[in-house]
PDB file of C-alpha atoms in Angstrom:
ATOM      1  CA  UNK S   1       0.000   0.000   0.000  1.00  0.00           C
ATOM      2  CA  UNK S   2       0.950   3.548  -0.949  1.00  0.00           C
ATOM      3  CA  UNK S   3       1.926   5.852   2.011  1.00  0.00           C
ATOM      4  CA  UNK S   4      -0.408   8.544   1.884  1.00  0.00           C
ATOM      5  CA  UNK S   5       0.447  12.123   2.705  1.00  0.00           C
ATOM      6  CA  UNK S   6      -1.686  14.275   5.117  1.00  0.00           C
ATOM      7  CA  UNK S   7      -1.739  18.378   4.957  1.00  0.00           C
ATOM      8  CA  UNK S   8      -2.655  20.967   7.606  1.00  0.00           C
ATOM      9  CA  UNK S   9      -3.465  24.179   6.235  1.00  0.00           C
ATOM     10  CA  UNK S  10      -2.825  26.316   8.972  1.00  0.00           C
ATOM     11  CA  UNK S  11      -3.514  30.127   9.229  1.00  0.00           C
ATOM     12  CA  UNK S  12      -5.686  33.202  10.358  1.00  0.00           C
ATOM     13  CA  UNK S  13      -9.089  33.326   9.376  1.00  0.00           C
ATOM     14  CA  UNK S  14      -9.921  34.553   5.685  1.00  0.00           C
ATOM     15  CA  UNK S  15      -6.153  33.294   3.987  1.00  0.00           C
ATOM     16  CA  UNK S  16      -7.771  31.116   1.501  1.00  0.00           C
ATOM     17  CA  UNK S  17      -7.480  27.904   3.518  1.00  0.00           C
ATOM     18  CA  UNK S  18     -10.802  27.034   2.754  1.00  0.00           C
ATOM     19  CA  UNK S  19     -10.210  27.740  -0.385  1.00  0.00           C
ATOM     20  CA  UNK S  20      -7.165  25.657  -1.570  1.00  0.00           C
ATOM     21  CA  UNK S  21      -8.367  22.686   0.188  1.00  0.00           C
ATOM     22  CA  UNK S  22     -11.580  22.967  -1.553  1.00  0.00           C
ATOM     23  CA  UNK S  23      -9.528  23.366  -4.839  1.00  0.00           C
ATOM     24  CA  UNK S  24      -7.635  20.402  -3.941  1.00  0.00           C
ATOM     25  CA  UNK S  25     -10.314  18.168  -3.543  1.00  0.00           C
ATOM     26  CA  UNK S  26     -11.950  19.089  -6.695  1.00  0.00           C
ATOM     27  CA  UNK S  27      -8.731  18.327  -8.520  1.00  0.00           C
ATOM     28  CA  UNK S  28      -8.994  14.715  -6.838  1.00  0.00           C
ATOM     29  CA  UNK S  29     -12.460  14.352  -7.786  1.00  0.00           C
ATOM     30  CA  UNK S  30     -11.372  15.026 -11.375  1.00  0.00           C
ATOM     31  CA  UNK S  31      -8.843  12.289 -10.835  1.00  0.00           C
ATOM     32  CA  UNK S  32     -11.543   9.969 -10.483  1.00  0.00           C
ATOM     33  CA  UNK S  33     -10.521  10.205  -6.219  1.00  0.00           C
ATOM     34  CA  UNK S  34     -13.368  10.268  -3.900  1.00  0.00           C
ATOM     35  CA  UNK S  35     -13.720  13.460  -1.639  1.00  0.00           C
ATOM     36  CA  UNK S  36     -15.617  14.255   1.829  1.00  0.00           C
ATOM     37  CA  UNK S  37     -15.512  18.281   2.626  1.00  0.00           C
ATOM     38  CA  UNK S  38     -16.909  18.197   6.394  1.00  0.00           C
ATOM     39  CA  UNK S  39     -16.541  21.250   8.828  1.00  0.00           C
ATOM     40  CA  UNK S  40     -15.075  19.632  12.074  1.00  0.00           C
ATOM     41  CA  UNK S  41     -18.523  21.009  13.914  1.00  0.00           C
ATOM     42  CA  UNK S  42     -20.814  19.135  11.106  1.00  0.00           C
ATOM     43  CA  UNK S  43     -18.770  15.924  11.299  1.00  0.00           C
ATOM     44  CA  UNK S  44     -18.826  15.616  14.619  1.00  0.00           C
ATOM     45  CA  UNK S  45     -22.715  16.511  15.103  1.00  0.00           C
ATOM     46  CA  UNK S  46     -22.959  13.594  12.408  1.00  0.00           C
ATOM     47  CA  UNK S  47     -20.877  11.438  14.053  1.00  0.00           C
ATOM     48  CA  UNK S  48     -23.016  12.595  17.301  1.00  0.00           C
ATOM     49  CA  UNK S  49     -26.027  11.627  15.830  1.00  0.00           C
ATOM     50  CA  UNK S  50     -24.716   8.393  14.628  1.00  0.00           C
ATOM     51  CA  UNK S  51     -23.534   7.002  17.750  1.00  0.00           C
ATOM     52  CA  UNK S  52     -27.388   6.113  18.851  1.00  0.00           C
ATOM     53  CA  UNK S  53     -26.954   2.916  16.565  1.00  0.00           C
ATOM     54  CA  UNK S  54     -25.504   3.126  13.653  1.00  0.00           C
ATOM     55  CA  UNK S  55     -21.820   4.685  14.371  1.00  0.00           C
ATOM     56  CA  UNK S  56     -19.794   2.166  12.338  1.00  0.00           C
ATOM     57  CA  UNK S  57     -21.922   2.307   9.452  1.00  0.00           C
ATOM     58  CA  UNK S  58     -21.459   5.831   9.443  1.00  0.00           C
ATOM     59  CA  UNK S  59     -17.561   5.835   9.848  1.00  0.00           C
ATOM     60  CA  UNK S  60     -17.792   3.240   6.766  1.00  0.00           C
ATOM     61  CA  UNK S  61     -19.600   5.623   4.704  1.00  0.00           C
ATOM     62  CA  UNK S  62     -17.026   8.609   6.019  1.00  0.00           C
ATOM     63  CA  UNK S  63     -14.097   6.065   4.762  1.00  0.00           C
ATOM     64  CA  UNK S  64     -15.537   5.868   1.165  1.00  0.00           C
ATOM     65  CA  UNK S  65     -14.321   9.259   0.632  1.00  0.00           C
ATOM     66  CA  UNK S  66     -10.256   8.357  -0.004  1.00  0.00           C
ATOM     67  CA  UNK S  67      -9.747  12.455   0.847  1.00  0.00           C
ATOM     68  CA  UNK S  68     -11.750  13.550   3.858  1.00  0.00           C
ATOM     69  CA  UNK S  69     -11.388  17.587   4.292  1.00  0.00           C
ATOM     70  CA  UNK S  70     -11.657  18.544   7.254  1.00  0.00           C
ATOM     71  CA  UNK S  71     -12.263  22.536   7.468  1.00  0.00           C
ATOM     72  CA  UNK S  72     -12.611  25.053  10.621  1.00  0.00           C
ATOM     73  CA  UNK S  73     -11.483  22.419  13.140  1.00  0.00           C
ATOM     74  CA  UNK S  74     -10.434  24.874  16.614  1.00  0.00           C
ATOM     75  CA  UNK S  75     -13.103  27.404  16.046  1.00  0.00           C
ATOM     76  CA  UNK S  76     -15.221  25.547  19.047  1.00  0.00           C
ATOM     77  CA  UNK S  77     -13.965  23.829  21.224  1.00  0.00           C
ATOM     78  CA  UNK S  78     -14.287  19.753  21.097  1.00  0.00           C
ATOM     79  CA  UNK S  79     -15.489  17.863  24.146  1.00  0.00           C
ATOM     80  CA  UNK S  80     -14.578  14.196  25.705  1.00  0.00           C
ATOM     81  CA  UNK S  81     -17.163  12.675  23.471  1.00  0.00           C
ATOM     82  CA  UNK S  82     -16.386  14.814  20.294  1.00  0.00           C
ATOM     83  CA  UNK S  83     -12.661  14.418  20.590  1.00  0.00           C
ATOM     84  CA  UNK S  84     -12.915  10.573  20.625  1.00  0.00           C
ATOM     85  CA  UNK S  85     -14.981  10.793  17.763  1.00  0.00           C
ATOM     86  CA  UNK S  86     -12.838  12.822  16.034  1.00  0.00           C
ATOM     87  CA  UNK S  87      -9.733  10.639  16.889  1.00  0.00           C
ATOM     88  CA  UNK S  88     -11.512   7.698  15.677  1.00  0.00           C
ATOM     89  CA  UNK S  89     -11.695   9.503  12.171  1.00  0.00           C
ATOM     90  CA  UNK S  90      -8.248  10.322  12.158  1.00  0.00           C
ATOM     91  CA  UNK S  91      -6.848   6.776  13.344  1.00  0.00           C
ATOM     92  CA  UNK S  92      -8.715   4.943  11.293  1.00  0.00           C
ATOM     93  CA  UNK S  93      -7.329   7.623   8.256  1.00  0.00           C
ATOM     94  CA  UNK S  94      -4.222   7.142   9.198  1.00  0.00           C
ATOM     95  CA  UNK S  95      -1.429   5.567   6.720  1.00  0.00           C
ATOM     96  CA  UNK S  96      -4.681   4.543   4.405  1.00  0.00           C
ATOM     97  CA  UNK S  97      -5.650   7.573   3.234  1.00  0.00           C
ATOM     98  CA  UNK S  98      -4.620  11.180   3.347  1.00  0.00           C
ATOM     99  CA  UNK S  99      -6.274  13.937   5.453  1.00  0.00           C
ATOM    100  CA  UNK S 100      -6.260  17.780   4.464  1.00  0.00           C
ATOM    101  CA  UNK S 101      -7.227  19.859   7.687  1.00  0.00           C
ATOM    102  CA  UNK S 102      -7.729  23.653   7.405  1.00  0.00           C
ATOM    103  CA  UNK S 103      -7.262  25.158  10.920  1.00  0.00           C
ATOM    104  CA  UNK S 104      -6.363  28.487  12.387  1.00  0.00           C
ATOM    105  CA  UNK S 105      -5.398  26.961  15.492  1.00  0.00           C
ATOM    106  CA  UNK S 106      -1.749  25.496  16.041  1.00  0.00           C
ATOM    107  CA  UNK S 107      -0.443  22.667  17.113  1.00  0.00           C
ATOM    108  CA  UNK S 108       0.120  24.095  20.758  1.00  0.00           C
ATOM    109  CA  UNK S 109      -3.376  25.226  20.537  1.00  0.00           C
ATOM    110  CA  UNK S 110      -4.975  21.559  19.492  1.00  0.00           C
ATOM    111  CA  UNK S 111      -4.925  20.291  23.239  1.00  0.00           C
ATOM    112  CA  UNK S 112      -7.247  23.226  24.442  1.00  0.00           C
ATOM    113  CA  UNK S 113      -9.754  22.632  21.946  1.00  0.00           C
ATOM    114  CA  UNK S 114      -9.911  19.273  22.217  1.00  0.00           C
ATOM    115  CA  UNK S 115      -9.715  19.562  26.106  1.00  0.00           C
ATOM    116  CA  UNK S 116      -7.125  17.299  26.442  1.00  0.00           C
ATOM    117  CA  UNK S 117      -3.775  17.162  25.559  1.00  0.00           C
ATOM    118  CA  UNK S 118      -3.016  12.963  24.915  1.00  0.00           C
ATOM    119  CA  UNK S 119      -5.785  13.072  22.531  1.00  0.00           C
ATOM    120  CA  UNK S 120      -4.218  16.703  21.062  1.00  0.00           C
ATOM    121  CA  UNK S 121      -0.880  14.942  20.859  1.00  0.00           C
ATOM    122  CA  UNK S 122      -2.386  11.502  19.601  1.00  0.00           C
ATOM    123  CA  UNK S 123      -4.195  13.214  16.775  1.00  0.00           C
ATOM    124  CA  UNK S 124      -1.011  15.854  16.273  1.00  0.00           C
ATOM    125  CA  UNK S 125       1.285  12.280  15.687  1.00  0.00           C
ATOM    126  CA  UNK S 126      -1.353  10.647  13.014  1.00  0.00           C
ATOM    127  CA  UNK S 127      -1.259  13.764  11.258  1.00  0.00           C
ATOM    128  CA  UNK S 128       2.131  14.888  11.141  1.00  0.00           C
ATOM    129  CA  UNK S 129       3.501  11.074  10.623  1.00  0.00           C
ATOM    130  CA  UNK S 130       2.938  11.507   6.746  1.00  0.00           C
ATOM    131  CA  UNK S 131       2.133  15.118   6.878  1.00  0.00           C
ATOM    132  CA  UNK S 132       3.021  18.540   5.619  1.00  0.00           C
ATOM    133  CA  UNK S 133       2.232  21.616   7.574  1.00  0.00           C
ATOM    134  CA  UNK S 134       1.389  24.909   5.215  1.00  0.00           C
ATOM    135  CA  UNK S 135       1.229  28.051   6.710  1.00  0.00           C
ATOM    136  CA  UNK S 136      -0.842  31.089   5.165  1.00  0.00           C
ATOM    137  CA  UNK S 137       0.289  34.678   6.804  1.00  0.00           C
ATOM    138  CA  UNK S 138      -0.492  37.695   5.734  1.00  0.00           C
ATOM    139  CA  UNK S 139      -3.389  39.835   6.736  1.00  0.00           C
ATOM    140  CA  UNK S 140      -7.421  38.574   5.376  1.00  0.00           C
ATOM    141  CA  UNK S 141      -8.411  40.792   2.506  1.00  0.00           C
ATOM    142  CA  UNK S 142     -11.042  43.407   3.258  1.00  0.00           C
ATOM    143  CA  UNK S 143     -13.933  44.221   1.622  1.00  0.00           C
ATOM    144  CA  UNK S 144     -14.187  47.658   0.729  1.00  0.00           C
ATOM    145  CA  UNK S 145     -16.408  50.207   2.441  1.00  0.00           C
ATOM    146  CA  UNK S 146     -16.078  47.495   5.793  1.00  0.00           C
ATOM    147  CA  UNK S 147     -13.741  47.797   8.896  1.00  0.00           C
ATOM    148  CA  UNK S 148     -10.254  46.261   8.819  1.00  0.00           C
TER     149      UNK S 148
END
């Protein structure tokens, strides 16, 4: 099996991280590559709601996409629950398939939104294993005639 590569887009909000991974998953869909764009809050609400009976079923369907996106993950925080959910994503991602996560949270940062910091550094190791960190800097563009 292939080793597949994982990429954290990291930045602050409004530096086309969205964006890029959203580009790259379209390329991979016109590769024939199946793609799942979830926002960490709507993937774990599914996952959430799938836990009443039909959790495994649900991470099955999750792992038919071969590039799960994974966008906004540290703008709310993650509880016990959420964060083994999310984990269980992640693991079961890793080395099989790659992962593009678009965050404006660091890596220092991961352990206080996930509310604890084995998980943070459990999920921080899958990641970065096969991973490439990309940072986006600068300031967000404005929209004219709106506050900077």
């Amino acid at each position: 099996m292939a080793c597949q590569f994982n990429l954290v887009l990291y930045g602050p909000v409004g530096t086309g991280k969205t964006h890029l991974a959203v580009a790259l998953g379209r390329l991979a869909c016109m590769r024939a590559i199946p793609v799942g764009f979830f926002t960490a809050t709507g993937l774990l609400m599914l996952l959430r709601r799938a836990k009443r009976g039909r959790l495994d079923a649900e991470l099955r369907q999750i792992a038919r996409a071969r590039l799960p996106v994974i966008d906004e993950f540290g703008y709310m925080p993650i509880d016990e629950e959420g964060s083994g959910l999310l984990f269980q994503v992640i693991s079961d991602s890793h080395e099989t398939r790659s992962v593009i996560h678009a965050t404006n949270i660091g890596f220092s940062g991961w352990g206080r939104v996930l509310g604890d910091k084995n998980m943070a550094a459990a999920l921080i190791d899958r990641t970065v294993r096969h991973g490439r960190l990309t940072g986006f800097g600068g300031e967000a563009p404005t929209v004219a005639g709106t506050p900077s």
